[in-house]
Coordinates of C-alpha atoms in Angstrom, one line a residue:
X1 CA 28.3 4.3 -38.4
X2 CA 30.4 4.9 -35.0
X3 CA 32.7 7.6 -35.0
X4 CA 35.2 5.4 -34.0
X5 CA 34.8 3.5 -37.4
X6 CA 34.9 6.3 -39.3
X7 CA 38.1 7.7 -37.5
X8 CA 40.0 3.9 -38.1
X9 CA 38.7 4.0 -41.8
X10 CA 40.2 7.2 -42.3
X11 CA 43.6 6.1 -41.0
X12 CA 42.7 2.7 -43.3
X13 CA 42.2 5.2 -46.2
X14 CA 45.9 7.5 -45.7
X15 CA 47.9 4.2 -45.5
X16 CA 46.3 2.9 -48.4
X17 CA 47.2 5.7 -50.8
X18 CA 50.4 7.0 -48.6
X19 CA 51.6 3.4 -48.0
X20 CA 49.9 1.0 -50.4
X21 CA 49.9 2.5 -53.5
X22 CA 52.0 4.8 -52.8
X23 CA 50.0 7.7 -55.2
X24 CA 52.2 10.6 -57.1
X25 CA 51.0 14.0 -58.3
X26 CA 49.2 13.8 -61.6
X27 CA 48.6 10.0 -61.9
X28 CA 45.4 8.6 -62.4
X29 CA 44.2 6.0 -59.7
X30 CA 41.5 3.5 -60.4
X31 CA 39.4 1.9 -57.5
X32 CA 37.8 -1.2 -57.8
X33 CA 35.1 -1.6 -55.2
X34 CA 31.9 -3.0 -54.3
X35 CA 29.0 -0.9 -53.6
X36 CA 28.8 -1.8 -50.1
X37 CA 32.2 0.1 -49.3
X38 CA 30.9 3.6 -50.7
X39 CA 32.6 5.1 -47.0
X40 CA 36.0 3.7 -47.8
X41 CA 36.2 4.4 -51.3
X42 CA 35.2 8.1 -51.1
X43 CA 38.0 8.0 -48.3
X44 CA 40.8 6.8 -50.5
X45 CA 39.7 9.0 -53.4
X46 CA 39.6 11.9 -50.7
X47 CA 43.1 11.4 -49.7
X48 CA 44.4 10.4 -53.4
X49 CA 43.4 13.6 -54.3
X50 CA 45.4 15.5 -51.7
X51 CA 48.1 13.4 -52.7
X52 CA 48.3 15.3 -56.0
X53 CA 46.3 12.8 -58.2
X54 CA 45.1 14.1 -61.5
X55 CA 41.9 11.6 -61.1
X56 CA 40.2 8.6 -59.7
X57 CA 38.2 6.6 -61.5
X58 CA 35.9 3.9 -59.4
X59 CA 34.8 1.0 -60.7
X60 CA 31.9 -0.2 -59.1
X61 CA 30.0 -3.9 -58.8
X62 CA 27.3 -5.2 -57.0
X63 CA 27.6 -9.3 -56.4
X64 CA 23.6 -9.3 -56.0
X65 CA 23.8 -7.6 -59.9
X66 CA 26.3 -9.8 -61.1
X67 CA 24.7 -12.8 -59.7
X68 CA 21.8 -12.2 -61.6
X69 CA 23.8 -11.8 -64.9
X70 CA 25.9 -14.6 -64.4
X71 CA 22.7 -16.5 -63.9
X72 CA 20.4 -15.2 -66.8
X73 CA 23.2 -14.5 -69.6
X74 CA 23.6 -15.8 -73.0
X75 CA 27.2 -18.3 -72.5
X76 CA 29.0 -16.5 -75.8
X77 CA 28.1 -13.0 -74.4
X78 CA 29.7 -14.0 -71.2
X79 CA 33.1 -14.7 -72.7
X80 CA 32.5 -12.3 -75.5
X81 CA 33.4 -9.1 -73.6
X82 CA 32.9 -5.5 -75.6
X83 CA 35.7 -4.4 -77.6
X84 CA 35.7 -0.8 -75.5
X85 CA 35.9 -2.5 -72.0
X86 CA 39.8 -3.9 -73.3
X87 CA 39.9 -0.9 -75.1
X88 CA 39.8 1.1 -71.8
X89 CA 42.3 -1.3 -69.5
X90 CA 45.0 -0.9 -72.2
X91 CA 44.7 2.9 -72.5
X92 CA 44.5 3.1 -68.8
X93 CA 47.2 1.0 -68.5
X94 CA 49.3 2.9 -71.3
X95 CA 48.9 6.0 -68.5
X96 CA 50.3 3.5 -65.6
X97 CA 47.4 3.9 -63.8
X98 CA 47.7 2.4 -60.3
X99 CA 44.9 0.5 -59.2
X100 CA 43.5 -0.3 -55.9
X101 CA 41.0 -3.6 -55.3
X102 CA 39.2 -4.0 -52.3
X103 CA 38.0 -7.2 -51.3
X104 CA 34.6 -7.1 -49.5
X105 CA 32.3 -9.3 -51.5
X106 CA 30.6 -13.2 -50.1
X107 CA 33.6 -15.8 -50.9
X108 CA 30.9 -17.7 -52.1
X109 CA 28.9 -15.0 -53.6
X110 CA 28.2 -17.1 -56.8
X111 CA 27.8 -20.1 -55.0
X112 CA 24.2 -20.9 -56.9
X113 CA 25.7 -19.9 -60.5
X114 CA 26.1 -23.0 -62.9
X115 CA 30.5 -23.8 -63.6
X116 CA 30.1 -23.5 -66.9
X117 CA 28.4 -19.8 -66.6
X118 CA 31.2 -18.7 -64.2
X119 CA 33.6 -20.5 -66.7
X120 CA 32.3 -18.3 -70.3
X121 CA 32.2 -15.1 -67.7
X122 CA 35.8 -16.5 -66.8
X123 CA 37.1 -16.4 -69.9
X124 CA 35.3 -12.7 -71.4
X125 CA 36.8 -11.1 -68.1
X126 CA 40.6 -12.8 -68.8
X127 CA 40.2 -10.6 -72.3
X128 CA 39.4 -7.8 -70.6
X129 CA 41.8 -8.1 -68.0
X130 CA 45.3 -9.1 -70.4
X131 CA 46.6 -5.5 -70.4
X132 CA 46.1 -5.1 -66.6
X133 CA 47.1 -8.5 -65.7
X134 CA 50.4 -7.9 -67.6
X135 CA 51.0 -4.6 -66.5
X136 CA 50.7 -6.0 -62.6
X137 CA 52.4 -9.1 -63.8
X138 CA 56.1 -6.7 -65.0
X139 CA 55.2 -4.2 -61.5
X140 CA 54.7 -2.1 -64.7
X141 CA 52.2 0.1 -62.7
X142 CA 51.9 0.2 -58.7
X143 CA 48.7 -1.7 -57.3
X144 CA 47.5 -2.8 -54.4
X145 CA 44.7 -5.2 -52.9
X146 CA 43.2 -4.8 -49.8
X147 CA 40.2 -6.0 -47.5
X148 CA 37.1 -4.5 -46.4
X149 CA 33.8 -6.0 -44.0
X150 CA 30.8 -6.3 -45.2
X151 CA 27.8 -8.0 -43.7
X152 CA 28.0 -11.3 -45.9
X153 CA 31.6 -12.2 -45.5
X154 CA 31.6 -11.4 -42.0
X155 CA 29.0 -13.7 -41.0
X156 CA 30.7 -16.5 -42.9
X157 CA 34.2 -15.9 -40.7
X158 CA 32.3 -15.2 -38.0
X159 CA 28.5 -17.5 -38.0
X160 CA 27.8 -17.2 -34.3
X161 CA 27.5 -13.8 -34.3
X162 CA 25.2 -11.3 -35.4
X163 CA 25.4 -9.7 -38.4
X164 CA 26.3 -6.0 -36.8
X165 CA 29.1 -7.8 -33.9
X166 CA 30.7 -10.0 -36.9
X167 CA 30.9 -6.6 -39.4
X168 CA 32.7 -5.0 -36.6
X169 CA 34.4 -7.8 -35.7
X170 CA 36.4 -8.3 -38.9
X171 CA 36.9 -4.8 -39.4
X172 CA 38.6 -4.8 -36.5
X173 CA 40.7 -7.5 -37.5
X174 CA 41.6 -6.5 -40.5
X175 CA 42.8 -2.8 -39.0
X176 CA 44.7 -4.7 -36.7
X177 CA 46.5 -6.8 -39.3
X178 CA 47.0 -3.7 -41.1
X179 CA 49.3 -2.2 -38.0
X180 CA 46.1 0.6 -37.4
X181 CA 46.4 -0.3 -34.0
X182 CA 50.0 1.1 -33.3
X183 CA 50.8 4.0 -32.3
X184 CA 52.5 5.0 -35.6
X185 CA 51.1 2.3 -38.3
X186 CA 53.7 3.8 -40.8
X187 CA 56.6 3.1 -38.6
X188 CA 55.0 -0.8 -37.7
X189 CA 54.8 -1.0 -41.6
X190 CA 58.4 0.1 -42.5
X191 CA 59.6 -2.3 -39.5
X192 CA 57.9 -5.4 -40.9
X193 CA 58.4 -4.6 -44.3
X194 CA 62.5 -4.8 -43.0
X195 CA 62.0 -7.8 -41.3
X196 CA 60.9 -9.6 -44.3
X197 CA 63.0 -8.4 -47.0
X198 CA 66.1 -9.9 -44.6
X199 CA 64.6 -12.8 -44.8
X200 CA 64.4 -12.7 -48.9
X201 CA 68.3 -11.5 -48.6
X202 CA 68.6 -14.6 -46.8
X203 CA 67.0 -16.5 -49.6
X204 CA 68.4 -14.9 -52.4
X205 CA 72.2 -15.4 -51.3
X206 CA 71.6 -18.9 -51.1
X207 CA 70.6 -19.7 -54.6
X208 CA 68.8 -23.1 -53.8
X209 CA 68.0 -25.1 -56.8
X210 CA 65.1 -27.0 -55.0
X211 CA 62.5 -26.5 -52.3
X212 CA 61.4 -29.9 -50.4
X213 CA 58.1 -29.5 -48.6
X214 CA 57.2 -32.3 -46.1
X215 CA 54.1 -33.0 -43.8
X216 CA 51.5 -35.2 -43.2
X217 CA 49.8 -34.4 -46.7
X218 CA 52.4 -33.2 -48.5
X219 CA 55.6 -34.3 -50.4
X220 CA 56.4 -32.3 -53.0
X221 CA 59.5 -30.9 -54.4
X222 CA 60.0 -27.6 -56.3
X223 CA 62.9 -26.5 -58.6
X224 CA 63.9 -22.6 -58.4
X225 CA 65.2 -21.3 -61.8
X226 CA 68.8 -20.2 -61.9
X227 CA 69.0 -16.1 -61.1
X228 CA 65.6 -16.2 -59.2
X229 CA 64.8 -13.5 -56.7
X230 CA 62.8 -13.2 -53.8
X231 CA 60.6 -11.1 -53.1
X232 CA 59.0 -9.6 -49.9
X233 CA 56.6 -6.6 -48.8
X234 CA 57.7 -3.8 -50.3
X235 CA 58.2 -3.4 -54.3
X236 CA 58.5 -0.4 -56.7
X237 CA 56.8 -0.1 -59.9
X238 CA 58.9 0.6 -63.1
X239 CA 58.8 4.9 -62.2
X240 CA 61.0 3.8 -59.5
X241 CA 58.0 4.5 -56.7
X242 CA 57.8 1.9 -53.6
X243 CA 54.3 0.4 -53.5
X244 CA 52.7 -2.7 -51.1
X245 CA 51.0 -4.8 -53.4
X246 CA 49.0 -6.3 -50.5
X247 CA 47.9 -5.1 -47.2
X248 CA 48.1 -7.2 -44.6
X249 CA 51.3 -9.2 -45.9
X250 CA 53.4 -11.9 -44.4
X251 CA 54.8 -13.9 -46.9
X252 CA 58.2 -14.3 -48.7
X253 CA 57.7 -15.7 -52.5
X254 CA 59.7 -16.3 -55.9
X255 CA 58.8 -18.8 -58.8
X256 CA 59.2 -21.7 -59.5
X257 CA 60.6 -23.3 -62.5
X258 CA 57.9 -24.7 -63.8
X259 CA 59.5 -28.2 -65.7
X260 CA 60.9 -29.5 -62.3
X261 CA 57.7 -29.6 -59.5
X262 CA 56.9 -33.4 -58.3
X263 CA 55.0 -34.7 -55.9
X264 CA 52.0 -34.3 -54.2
X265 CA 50.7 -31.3 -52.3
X266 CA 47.5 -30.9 -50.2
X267 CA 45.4 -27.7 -49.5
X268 CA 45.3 -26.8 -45.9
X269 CA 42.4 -23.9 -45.9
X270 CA 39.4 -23.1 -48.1
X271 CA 40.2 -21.1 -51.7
X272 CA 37.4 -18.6 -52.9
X273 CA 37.7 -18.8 -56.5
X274 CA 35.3 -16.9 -58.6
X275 CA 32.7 -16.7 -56.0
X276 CA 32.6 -20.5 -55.0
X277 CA 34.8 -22.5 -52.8
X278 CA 37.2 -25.5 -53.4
X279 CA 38.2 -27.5 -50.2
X280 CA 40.5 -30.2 -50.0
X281 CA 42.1 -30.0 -53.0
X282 CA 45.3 -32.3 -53.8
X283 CA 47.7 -32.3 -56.5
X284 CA 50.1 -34.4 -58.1
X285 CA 52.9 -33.1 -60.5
X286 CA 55.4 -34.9 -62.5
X287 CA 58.1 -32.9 -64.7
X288 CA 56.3 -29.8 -63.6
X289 CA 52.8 -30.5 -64.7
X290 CA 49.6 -31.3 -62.6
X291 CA 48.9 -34.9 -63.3
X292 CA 45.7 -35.5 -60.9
X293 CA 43.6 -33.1 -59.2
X294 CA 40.7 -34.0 -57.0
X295 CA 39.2 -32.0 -54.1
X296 CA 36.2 -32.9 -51.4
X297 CA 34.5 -29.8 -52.6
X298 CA 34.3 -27.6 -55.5
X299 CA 36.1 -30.4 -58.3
X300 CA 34.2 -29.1 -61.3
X301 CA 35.5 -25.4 -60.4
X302 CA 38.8 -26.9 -59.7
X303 CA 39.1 -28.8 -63.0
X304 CA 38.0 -25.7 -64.8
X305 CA 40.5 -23.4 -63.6
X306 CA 43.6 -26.3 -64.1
X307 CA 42.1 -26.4 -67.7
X308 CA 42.3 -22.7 -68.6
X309 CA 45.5 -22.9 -70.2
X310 CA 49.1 -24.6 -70.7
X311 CA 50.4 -22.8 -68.1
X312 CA 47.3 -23.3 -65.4
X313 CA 48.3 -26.7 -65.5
X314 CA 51.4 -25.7 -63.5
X315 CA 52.8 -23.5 -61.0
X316 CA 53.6 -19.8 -60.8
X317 CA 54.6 -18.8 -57.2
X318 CA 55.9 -19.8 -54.0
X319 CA 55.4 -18.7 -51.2
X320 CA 56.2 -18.5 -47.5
X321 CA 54.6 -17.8 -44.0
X322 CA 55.1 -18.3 -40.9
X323 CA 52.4 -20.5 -38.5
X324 CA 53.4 -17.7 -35.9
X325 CA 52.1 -15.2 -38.5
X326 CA 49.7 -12.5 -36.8
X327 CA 46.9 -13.4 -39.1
X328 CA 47.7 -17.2 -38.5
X329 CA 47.7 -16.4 -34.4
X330 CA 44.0 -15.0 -34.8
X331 CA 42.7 -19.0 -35.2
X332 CA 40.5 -17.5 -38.3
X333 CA 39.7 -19.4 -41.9
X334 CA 38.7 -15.8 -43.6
X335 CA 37.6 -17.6 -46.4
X336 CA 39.8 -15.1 -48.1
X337 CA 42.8 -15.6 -50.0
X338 CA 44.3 -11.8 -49.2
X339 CA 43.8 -12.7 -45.6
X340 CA 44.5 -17.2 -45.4
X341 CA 47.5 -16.5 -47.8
X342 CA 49.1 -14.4 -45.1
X343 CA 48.6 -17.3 -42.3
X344 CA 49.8 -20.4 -44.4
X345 CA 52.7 -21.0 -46.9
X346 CA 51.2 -21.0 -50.4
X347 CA 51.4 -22.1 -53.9
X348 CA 50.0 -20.6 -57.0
X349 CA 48.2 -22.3 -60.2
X350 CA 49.3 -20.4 -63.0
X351 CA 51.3 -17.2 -64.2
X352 CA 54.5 -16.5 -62.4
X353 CA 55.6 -12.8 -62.0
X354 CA 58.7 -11.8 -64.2
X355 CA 60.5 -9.7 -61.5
X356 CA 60.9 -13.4 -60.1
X357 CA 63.7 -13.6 -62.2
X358 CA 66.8 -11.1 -62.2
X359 CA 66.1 -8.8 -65.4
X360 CA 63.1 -11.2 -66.2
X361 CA 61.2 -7.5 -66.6
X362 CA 63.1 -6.9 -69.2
X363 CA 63.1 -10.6 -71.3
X364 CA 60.7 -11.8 -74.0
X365 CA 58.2 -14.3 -73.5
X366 CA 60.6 -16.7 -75.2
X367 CA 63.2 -16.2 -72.7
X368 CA 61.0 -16.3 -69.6
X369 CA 60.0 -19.8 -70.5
X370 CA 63.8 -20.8 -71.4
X371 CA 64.0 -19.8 -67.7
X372 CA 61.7 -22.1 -66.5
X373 CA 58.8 -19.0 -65.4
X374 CA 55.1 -20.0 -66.0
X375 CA 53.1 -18.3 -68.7
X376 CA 49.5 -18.5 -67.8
X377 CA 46.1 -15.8 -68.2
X378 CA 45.3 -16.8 -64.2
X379 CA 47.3 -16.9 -61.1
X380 CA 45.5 -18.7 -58.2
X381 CA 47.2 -18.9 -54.8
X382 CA 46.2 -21.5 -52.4
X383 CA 47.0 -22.8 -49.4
X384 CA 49.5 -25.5 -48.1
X385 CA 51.4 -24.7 -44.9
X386 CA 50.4 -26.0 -41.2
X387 CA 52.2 -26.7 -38.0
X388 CA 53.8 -30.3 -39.1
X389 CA 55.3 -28.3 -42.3
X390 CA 59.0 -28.5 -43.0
X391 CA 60.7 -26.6 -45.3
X392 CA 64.4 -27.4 -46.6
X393 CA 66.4 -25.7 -49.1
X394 CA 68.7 -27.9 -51.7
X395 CA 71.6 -26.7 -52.7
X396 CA 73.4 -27.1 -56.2
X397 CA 75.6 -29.8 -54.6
X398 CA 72.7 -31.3 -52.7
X399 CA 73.1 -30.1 -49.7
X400 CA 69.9 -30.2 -47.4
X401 CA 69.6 -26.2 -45.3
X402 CA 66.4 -26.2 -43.3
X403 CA 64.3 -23.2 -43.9
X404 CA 61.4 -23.7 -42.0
X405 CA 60.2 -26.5 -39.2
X406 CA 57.3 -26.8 -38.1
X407 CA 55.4 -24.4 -39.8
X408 CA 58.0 -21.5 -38.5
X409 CA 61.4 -20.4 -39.7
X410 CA 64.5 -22.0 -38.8

């Protein structure tokens, strides 16, 4: 590995726990990573620990394992998870441990695993992951997700290469969507994380009651819930500590309310979901619910993951980004949602986040649905924006406020 690497991973690693996470003395960090990104990960746990941390605890996989299990396994052991493994995410989540995930893994890493394998695996590791999935859900704990290269998803964003010039190539990429390329990435950071959150201001004192998406594949219109908020870059977990929940980041996002969403809406990049991808996917909604689904590829999978629950058969999040975007500029389809989520204007199947809604941290389950917030054991994001996209706000009194044209803000 060049020195050069190893010097940018280094700076990768300090923004990640300085930045990211944001890591305080005497709290437990848990790093989820794949065992191709043994460098990084003993970087972050390097500089969590001079942070103050009282311990980090790395949880490894191996897709090329995992495969294999997916393949082979017994359907009822696949979504009959052991009762220590939820054991271990509520006690660990009972301590707020933060938790970093790094992407690094083949989007279509499972791509030869039968649906309804990935399905019963589906549905053990949504048991498993409740506590956790909450605790991100309230901003309970801080957390972060981030990217790293590897060989296999490389070569996917990058086929004409070879495999050593498209590793290097995304790393470099995804330093330099990280700000590692300034001359104080920090700095970069706490300027774009300013430039967003005026944009949410911007959003928040208007109040629309509606958003109206328009272009050539899409109509759709999406009802806010009264007392929604915004959200941008930054956040802070419920200690009070500000955290980035995802590195790079361009977008702007609340939730819906998830009884007035109709239309249709058409997917403008690839999703990797569970290892496969779906392309072309296109939704209707009436009253809030998905009432036909189809895409060119990947249907089963899609189907599966609209039929996990109520709520997947609705939407959690929206969320916007610029076609001028950085990540968008780079021409790219990662094949990645951390990475195509920040270049297109996206929509999420499933759970909305309760800090969407003012005090919504704080409200039963009850009252988040009186609200209008999804309830759902996924969140899926995918993506919808491109340059013919228009964006307009509706008002109470129906009064039409352009918020994006063209695929850029007004």
């Amino acid at each position: 590995m060049s020195s050069d690497l190893t010097t940018n991973l280094t700076k990768y690693a300090n923004l990640i726990v300085n930045l990211g996470v944001n890591v305080q003395p005497k709290q437990t960090i848990i790093i989820y990573a794949a065992v191709d990104q043994v460098q990084l990960t003993r970087l972050i746990t390097k500089a969590a620990y001079a942070k103050g941390a009282a311990e980090v605890i790395i949880k490894w996989d191996d897709p090329v394992i995992d495969r294999e299990f997916l393949t082979n396994a017994d359907p009822i052991r696949l979504r009959t998870p052991y009762t220590f493994e939820k054991q271990a995410a509520t006690e660990l989540m009972n301590k707020k441990a933060s938790r970093i995930s790094i992407l690094s893994n083949s989007p279509d890493a499972f791509k030869t695993v039968p649906t309804d394998q990935l399905q019963a695996y589906k549905i053990g590791k949504t048991i498993i992951k409740q506590p956790v999935m909450k605790a991100t859900m309230n901003n309970d704990i801080s957390w972060l997700v981030v990217a790293a290269a590897s060989p296999e998803w490389a070569q996917l964003v990058y086929p004409t290469e070879t495999v050593e010039d498209a590793t290097n190539h995304l790393w470099q990429t995804i330093f330099a969507a990280n700000r590692l390329n300034t001359a104080n990435p920090e700095t970069s950071w706490a300027e774009h994380i300013a430039f967003l959150d005026n944009q949410a201001a911007w959003l928040n004192s208007n109040q629309f009651d509606a958003l109206h998406y328009q272009s050539a594949n899409t109509d759709l219109t999406i009802g806010l819930p009264a007392n929604h908020v915004w959200k941008a870059a930054g956040d802070k977990d419920r200690s009070g500590n500000s955290f980035v929940p995802n590195m790079p980041t361009e977008e702007v996002f609340t939730a819906p309310d998830n009884r007035r969403i109709d239309g249709t809406v058409a997917s403008t990049l690839p999703l990797s979901y569970n290892g496969q991808i779906i392309n072309g996917i296109q939704l209707t909604f009436e009253s809030g619910k998905i009432i036909a689904a189809t895409a060119k590829e990947g249907t089963e999978l899609l189907t599966s993951l609209i039929d996990t629950d109520a709520g997947s058969h609705s939407l959690g999040e929206v969320a916007l980004v610029p076609e001028d975007s950085p990540i968008a500029q780079t021409k790219t389809i990662f094949y990645n949602t951390l990475f195509d989520e920040n270049a297109s204007d996206h929509i999420a199947i499933g759970a909305g986040y309760p800090f969407n809604i003012q005090n919504g941290t704080n409200m039963t389950a009850d009252q988040l649905a009186a609200a209008g917030l999804n309830q759902s054991d996924v969140h899926v994001d995918f993506m919808i924006g491109s340059k013919d996209m228009n964006i307009t706000g509706i008002t109470k009194t129906q009064q039409e406020i352009p918020i994006m044209q063209n695929g850029n803000w007004v």
